C-alpha cells in the first residue's frame, strides 16, 4: 500500500517555489483539496481552502507558507556568469558548490554556485565568510549571449536542487524546502482528516506566499478568511546537533510537535497554548516547547488582523533549516497532524470565546 503522506511530502518539497514564485506549490495544494473544500485566492497568490463544518463560525485559519528561500537573477556578466540576489535568509557558508535551477520562460536551466577559487585567495581572504555578492551561478556558458539564448533574464527565480530522500533509518527524511512545505503538508492532511469527521466550525487551510520576505501573504489572506483563531504550521530549529545549547534550541527529532511559546513577532494566546497541552496529554501525544528570540512566522501578521486573532505556532523540529536541505522525523509530522486535528474539533463558539476572556 502506498504511503500517501510520504509521497505528499516528496511532491511538495521537490516543487520549486521561492518567494513570489509559488505557483507550482499552490497547484499541488489545489489538486489535493479541490474535491473537499471551496477554493479561492487572494491577489498576491495565497490559496484559501474552506472546509465547512457544523457551523459557519468560529473560523479557524491553518496557515503554512508555500515559499522557500532561494535566489533571483540580478545580472549577467559579459563572460556568461550570473550574479544573483538572495531571497530570504541565507548564510554564506551553506551556498558554495550547491546546485540550483533557474526557472526561465524557455524552461529550466541548471547551474552551480561558485566563487573565486581557494587556490588564489590571500590568507586574509581565506579567513572571511564569503557573502552572496561575491558568488555567482555558473551554467557552463562562455558569454552573455549564450546565457540569453537559454532564456535567462534578470528577475528569473533560481531554486535549490535536492531530491527528497528517505534516510537509512527509514524514519527520517532529507529534503529541501521543509520550511515550510511541512506546514503545507500538515494543512492538507488535517483537512483530509476533517473531511471524515465532524467539527463545530469552519476551517480555512491557507497556503501563504512570501513569508520569507515579510509575512506578506499572511496579511492579505487574513482579509479573505477573517479568522477567529489562527494556527500556523511551521518548522522549528532542531537543537539535537553538536555544539547547540538547550537554551538556544530545545526541539529534538522524534520527540513530538513543538509548541512555540514565543517568536520574534508574536507572543501566543496562553489559553490556546494550554488547550494544545491538555489535548496532547489526553491523547498521549509527546510534545516539546520551542522559543525563537529572532525571526518570525505567519502568526506575526495573522494575530494583528483587525481587532486581533488568538494565535499559536506548532512546529516540526527540523535540522539544517535555511540551507539546501533539512532533516525531519516522520513521527513528529504524524503527531502534529493528529494533535492539530484533535484541537480543531474542540474549537466551538464557546471555547473560542473563552480564549480572549
Coordinates of C-alpha atoms in Angstrom, one line a residue:
X1 CA 0.0 0.0 0.0
X2 CA 1.3 3.4 -1.0
X3 CA 2.4 5.8 1.8
X4 CA 0.3 8.8 0.8
X5 CA 2.0 11.1 3.4
X6 CA 5.5 10.3 2.2
X7 CA 4.5 10.9 -1.4
X8 CA 2.8 14.2 -0.5
X9 CA 6.0 15.4 1.2
X10 CA 8.1 14.3 -1.8
X11 CA 5.8 16.2 -4.1
X12 CA 5.7 19.3 -2.0
X13 CA 9.4 19.5 -1.3
X14 CA 10.6 18.8 -4.8
X15 CA 8.4 21.5 -6.3
X16 CA 10.1 24.9 -6.9
X17 CA 8.6 27.9 -5.1
X18 CA 10.8 30.7 -3.9
X19 CA 9.1 33.8 -2.5
X20 CA 7.0 35.4 -5.2
X21 CA 7.0 32.4 -7.5
X22 CA 4.9 29.9 -5.6
X23 CA 2.5 28.8 -8.3
X24 CA 3.6 25.2 -8.6
X25 CA 3.2 24.6 -4.9
X26 CA -0.2 26.3 -5.0
X27 CA -1.4 23.9 -7.7
X28 CA -0.3 20.9 -5.6
X29 CA -2.4 22.1 -2.7
X30 CA -5.3 22.8 -5.1
X31 CA -5.0 19.3 -6.5
X32 CA -5.2 17.6 -3.1
X33 CA -8.1 19.7 -1.7
X34 CA -10.2 20.8 -4.6
X35 CA -12.7 18.0 -4.1
X36 CA -13.3 18.6 -0.4
X37 CA -13.0 22.3 0.0
X38 CA -14.1 25.6 -1.6
X39 CA -11.0 27.3 -3.0
X40 CA -10.2 30.9 -3.7
X41 CA -7.1 33.0 -4.0
X42 CA -6.1 36.4 -2.8
X43 CA -4.4 38.8 -5.3
X44 CA -0.9 38.1 -4.1
X45 CA -1.3 34.3 -4.8
X46 CA -2.1 32.8 -1.4
X47 CA -4.6 29.9 -1.8
X48 CA -7.5 29.7 0.7
X49 CA -9.3 26.3 1.0
X50 CA -12.5 26.4 3.0
X51 CA -13.7 23.2 4.7
X52 CA -17.3 23.7 6.1
X53 CA -18.2 22.1 9.4
X54 CA -21.3 22.2 11.5
X55 CA -21.3 26.0 11.9
X56 CA -20.1 29.0 9.9
X57 CA -18.3 30.4 12.9
X58 CA -15.8 30.3 14.5
X59 CA -13.5 30.5 11.5
X60 CA -10.2 28.6 12.1
X61 CA -7.2 29.5 9.9
X62 CA -4.5 26.9 9.4
X63 CA -1.6 28.6 7.7
X64 CA 1.5 27.1 6.0
X65 CA 3.7 29.2 3.8
X66 CA 4.3 27.9 0.3
X67 CA 7.5 29.8 -0.4
X68 CA 11.1 28.7 0.2
X69 CA 14.3 30.7 0.3
X70 CA 16.1 30.9 -3.0
X71 CA 17.6 33.4 -5.4
X72 CA 16.8 35.9 -8.1
X73 CA 18.9 36.6 -11.2
X74 CA 20.4 40.1 -10.8
X75 CA 22.6 40.5 -13.8
X76 CA 24.5 38.5 -16.4
X77 CA 28.2 39.2 -16.9
X78 CA 29.9 39.6 -20.3
X79 CA 31.6 36.2 -19.6
X80 CA 28.3 34.4 -19.1
X81 CA 28.2 34.2 -15.3
X82 CA 25.0 35.1 -13.4
X83 CA 25.1 37.4 -10.4
X84 CA 22.3 36.7 -8.0
X85 CA 20.4 38.2 -5.1
X86 CA 19.2 36.0 -2.2
X87 CA 15.5 35.8 -1.5
X88 CA 15.0 35.1 2.2
X89 CA 17.7 34.4 4.9
X90 CA 20.9 32.7 3.6
X91 CA 24.2 32.2 5.4
X92 CA 27.2 32.3 3.1
X93 CA 28.7 29.1 4.4
X94 CA 26.0 26.9 3.0
X95 CA 25.9 28.2 -0.5
X96 CA 29.1 27.3 -2.3
X97 CA 29.1 24.4 -4.8
X98 CA 25.4 23.9 -4.4
X99 CA 23.2 23.1 -7.4
X100 CA 20.3 25.4 -8.5
X101 CA 17.8 25.5 -11.3
X102 CA 16.9 28.8 -12.9
X103 CA 13.2 28.9 -14.0
X104 CA 13.1 30.7 -17.3
X105 CA 10.4 31.4 -20.0
X106 CA 12.2 28.7 -22.1
X107 CA 12.4 26.1 -19.4
X108 CA 14.8 25.0 -16.7
X109 CA 18.5 26.0 -16.7
X110 CA 20.7 24.1 -14.3
X111 CA 23.7 25.7 -12.6
X112 CA 26.2 25.7 -9.8
X113 CA 27.0 28.4 -7.2
X114 CA 30.7 29.3 -7.4
X115 CA 33.2 31.9 -6.3
X116 CA 36.9 32.8 -6.6
X117 CA 38.9 29.5 -6.3
X118 CA 40.5 29.0 -2.9
X119 CA 43.9 28.4 -4.6
X120 CA 44.3 32.1 -5.5
X121 CA 42.8 33.6 -2.3
X122 CA 45.1 35.5 0.0
X123 CA 45.4 34.4 3.6
X124 CA 43.2 37.3 4.7
X125 CA 40.5 36.4 2.1
X126 CA 40.5 32.8 3.4
X127 CA 39.5 33.9 6.8
X128 CA 36.5 35.8 5.7
X129 CA 32.9 34.5 5.3
X130 CA 32.0 34.8 1.7
X131 CA 28.9 36.8 1.1
X132 CA 26.4 36.1 -1.7
X133 CA 27.6 39.2 -3.5
X134 CA 31.0 37.6 -4.0
X135 CA 29.4 34.5 -5.6
X136 CA 27.8 33.7 -9.0
X137 CA 25.8 31.0 -10.7
X138 CA 27.8 29.1 -13.3
X139 CA 25.6 27.4 -16.0
X140 CA 28.6 26.4 -18.1
X141 CA 28.2 29.3 -20.6
X142 CA 31.1 31.3 -22.0
X143 CA 29.3 34.5 -22.9
X144 CA 26.3 36.6 -22.0
X145 CA 24.9 35.8 -25.4
X146 CA 24.8 32.1 -24.6
X147 CA 23.0 32.8 -21.3
X148 CA 20.4 35.0 -23.0
X149 CA 19.8 32.3 -25.7
X150 CA 18.8 29.9 -23.0
X151 CA 16.1 32.3 -21.9
X152 CA 17.7 33.6 -18.7
X153 CA 16.6 37.1 -17.8
X154 CA 17.1 39.4 -14.7
X155 CA 14.2 38.7 -12.3
X156 CA 14.1 34.9 -13.0
X157 CA 14.0 32.8 -9.8
X158 CA 16.7 30.3 -9.0
X159 CA 15.7 27.4 -6.8
X160 CA 17.9 25.0 -4.8
X161 CA 18.1 21.4 -6.1
X162 CA 17.9 18.5 -3.8
X163 CA 15.9 15.2 -4.2
X164 CA 13.6 14.0 -1.4
X165 CA 15.4 11.2 0.3
X166 CA 14.5 8.6 2.9
X167 CA 17.4 8.2 5.3
X168 CA 18.8 4.8 6.3
X169 CA 16.7 4.7 9.4
X170 CA 13.5 4.9 7.4
X171 CA 12.1 7.3 10.0
X172 CA 13.8 10.5 8.9
X173 CA 13.5 12.3 5.6
X174 CA 16.1 14.6 3.9
X175 CA 14.8 17.2 1.5
X176 CA 14.8 20.8 0.5
X177 CA 12.1 23.4 1.5
X178 CA 10.8 21.6 4.6
X179 CA 10.5 25.3 5.6
X180 CA 7.6 25.3 5.0
X181 CA 6.3 22.6 2.8
X182 CA 6.0 20.6 6.0
X183 CA 3.3 23.2 7.0
X184 CA 1.6 22.9 3.7
X185 CA 1.5 19.1 4.1
X186 CA 0.1 19.4 7.6
X187 CA -2.8 21.6 6.5
X188 CA -3.6 19.3 3.6
X189 CA -3.6 16.2 5.9
X190 CA -5.6 17.9 8.7
X191 CA -8.3 19.0 6.3
X192 CA -8.4 15.5 4.8
X193 CA -8.9 14.2 8.4
X194 CA -11.7 16.7 9.0
X195 CA -13.4 15.6 5.8
X196 CA -14.0 12.3 7.5
X197 CA -15.0 13.7 10.9
X198 CA -17.4 16.3 12.4
X199 CA -16.0 19.7 13.5
X200 CA -18.0 22.6 15.1
X201 CA -16.5 25.4 13.0
X202 CA -15.4 26.4 9.5
X203 CA -11.7 25.6 8.7
X204 CA -9.6 27.5 6.2
X205 CA -6.4 25.9 5.1
X206 CA -4.2 28.7 3.7
X207 CA -1.0 28.3 1.7
X208 CA 0.5 31.7 2.1
X209 CA 3.0 33.4 -0.2
X210 CA 6.1 35.5 0.6
X211 CA 6.5 34.6 4.2
X212 CA 10.3 34.5 4.0
X213 CA 10.4 38.1 2.8
X214 CA 8.0 39.7 5.3
X215 CA 4.8 37.6 6.1
X216 CA 3.1 39.2 3.1
X217 CA 0.6 36.5 2.1
X218 CA -0.5 36.0 5.7
X219 CA -1.6 39.7 5.8
X220 CA -3.6 39.6 2.6
X221 CA -5.1 36.2 3.1
X222 CA -6.3 37.1 6.6
X223 CA -8.7 39.6 4.9
X224 CA -10.1 36.7 2.9
X225 CA -10.6 34.4 5.9
X226 CA -11.4 36.9 8.7
X227 CA -10.2 34.3 11.3
X228 CA -11.4 33.9 14.8
X229 CA -8.4 31.6 15.6
X230 CA -5.1 31.3 13.8
X231 CA -2.8 28.3 13.8
X232 CA 0.5 28.4 12.0
X233 CA 2.1 25.2 10.9
X234 CA 5.9 25.6 10.8
X235 CA 9.3 24.0 11.2
X236 CA 11.4 24.6 14.3
X237 CA 15.1 24.8 14.8
X238 CA 16.2 21.3 16.0
X239 CA 18.8 21.6 18.8
X240 CA 19.9 18.0 18.8
X241 CA 23.0 18.6 16.8
X242 CA 26.6 19.1 18.1
X243 CA 27.5 22.3 19.9
X244 CA 24.0 23.6 20.3
X245 CA 22.9 24.5 23.8
X246 CA 19.5 23.6 25.0
X247 CA 18.7 27.2 25.9
X248 CA 19.3 28.1 22.3
X249 CA 17.2 25.5 20.6
X250 CA 15.1 23.0 22.5
X251 CA 13.5 20.8 19.8
X252 CA 14.7 17.3 19.1
X253 CA 13.8 15.0 16.3
X254 CA 11.4 12.2 17.2
X255 CA 10.1 13.9 20.4
X256 CA 6.9 15.3 19.0
X257 CA 5.5 18.6 17.8
X258 CA 6.9 21.8 19.3
X259 CA 4.6 24.3 20.9
X260 CA 6.2 27.7 20.2
X261 CA 5.9 29.8 23.4
X262 CA 7.2 32.9 21.6
X263 CA 8.9 34.1 18.4
X264 CA 10.3 37.4 17.2
X265 CA 6.9 38.6 16.0
X266 CA 4.3 37.2 18.4
X267 CA 3.5 36.2 21.9
X268 CA 0.9 33.5 21.7
X269 CA -2.5 33.2 23.3
X270 CA -1.8 31.3 26.5
X271 CA -5.3 29.7 26.7
X272 CA -4.8 28.3 23.2
X273 CA -1.4 27.0 24.3
X274 CA -2.9 25.3 27.3
X275 CA -5.6 23.7 25.1
X276 CA -2.9 22.2 22.9
X277 CA -1.0 20.9 26.0
X278 CA -4.2 19.4 27.6
X279 CA -5.2 17.8 24.3
X280 CA -1.7 16.3 23.7
X281 CA -1.6 14.9 27.2
X282 CA -5.1 13.4 26.9
X283 CA -4.1 11.7 23.6
X284 CA -0.6 10.8 24.9
X285 CA 1.0 12.7 22.1
X286 CA 4.5 13.7 23.1
X287 CA 5.2 17.4 22.7
X288 CA 8.0 19.9 23.2
X289 CA 8.4 23.6 23.7
X290 CA 10.3 26.0 21.5
X291 CA 11.2 29.7 21.6
X292 CA 12.7 31.9 18.9
X293 CA 14.3 35.1 20.1
X294 CA 14.7 36.2 16.5
X295 CA 12.7 35.5 13.3
X296 CA 9.0 35.3 12.9
X297 CA 6.2 33.3 11.3
X298 CA 2.9 34.0 9.6
X299 CA 1.3 34.2 13.0
X300 CA 3.1 37.5 13.4
X301 CA 0.8 39.0 10.7
X302 CA -2.3 37.0 11.4
X303 CA -2.6 37.8 15.1
X304 CA -2.7 41.5 14.3
X305 CA -5.6 41.3 11.9
X306 CA -8.4 43.7 12.7
X307 CA -9.0 43.6 16.4
X308 CA -6.6 40.8 17.0
X309 CA -6.7 37.0 16.5
X310 CA -5.7 34.4 19.1
X311 CA -2.7 32.5 17.6
X312 CA -0.3 29.7 18.2
X313 CA 2.6 28.3 16.2
X314 CA 3.0 24.5 16.1
X315 CA 6.4 23.4 14.7
X316 CA 8.0 20.2 13.5
X317 CA 11.7 20.2 14.6
X318 CA 13.9 20.3 11.6
X319 CA 17.7 20.1 11.3
X320 CA 19.6 22.4 9.0
X321 CA 16.8 24.8 8.0
X322 CA 17.7 27.7 5.7
X323 CA 20.1 25.6 3.7
X324 CA 19.8 23.5 0.6
X325 CA 18.3 20.5 2.6
X326 CA 17.0 19.7 6.0
X327 CA 16.0 16.6 8.0
X328 CA 12.7 15.8 9.7
X329 CA 11.3 12.9 11.7
X330 CA 8.2 11.2 10.3
X331 CA 6.7 10.6 13.8
X332 CA 6.9 14.4 14.6
X333 CA 4.9 15.1 11.4
X334 CA 2.2 12.5 12.1
X335 CA 1.8 13.5 15.7
X336 CA 1.4 17.1 14.7
X337 CA -1.4 16.2 12.2
X338 CA -3.1 14.2 15.0
X339 CA -2.8 16.9 17.6
X340 CA -4.0 19.8 15.3
X341 CA -6.9 17.8 14.1
X342 CA -8.0 17.0 17.7
X343 CA -7.7 20.6 18.8
X344 CA -9.7 21.9 15.9
X345 CA -12.6 19.6 16.8
X346 CA -12.7 21.3 20.2
X347 CA -12.8 24.9 18.8
X348 CA -16.5 25.6 19.1
X349 CA -18.1 29.1 19.7
X350 CA -17.8 28.8 23.5
X351 CA -14.3 27.6 23.6
X352 CA -13.1 30.2 21.2
X353 CA -14.9 33.0 23.1
X354 CA -13.1 31.8 26.3
X355 CA -9.7 32.3 24.7
X356 CA -9.9 36.0 25.0
X357 CA -11.9 36.5 28.2

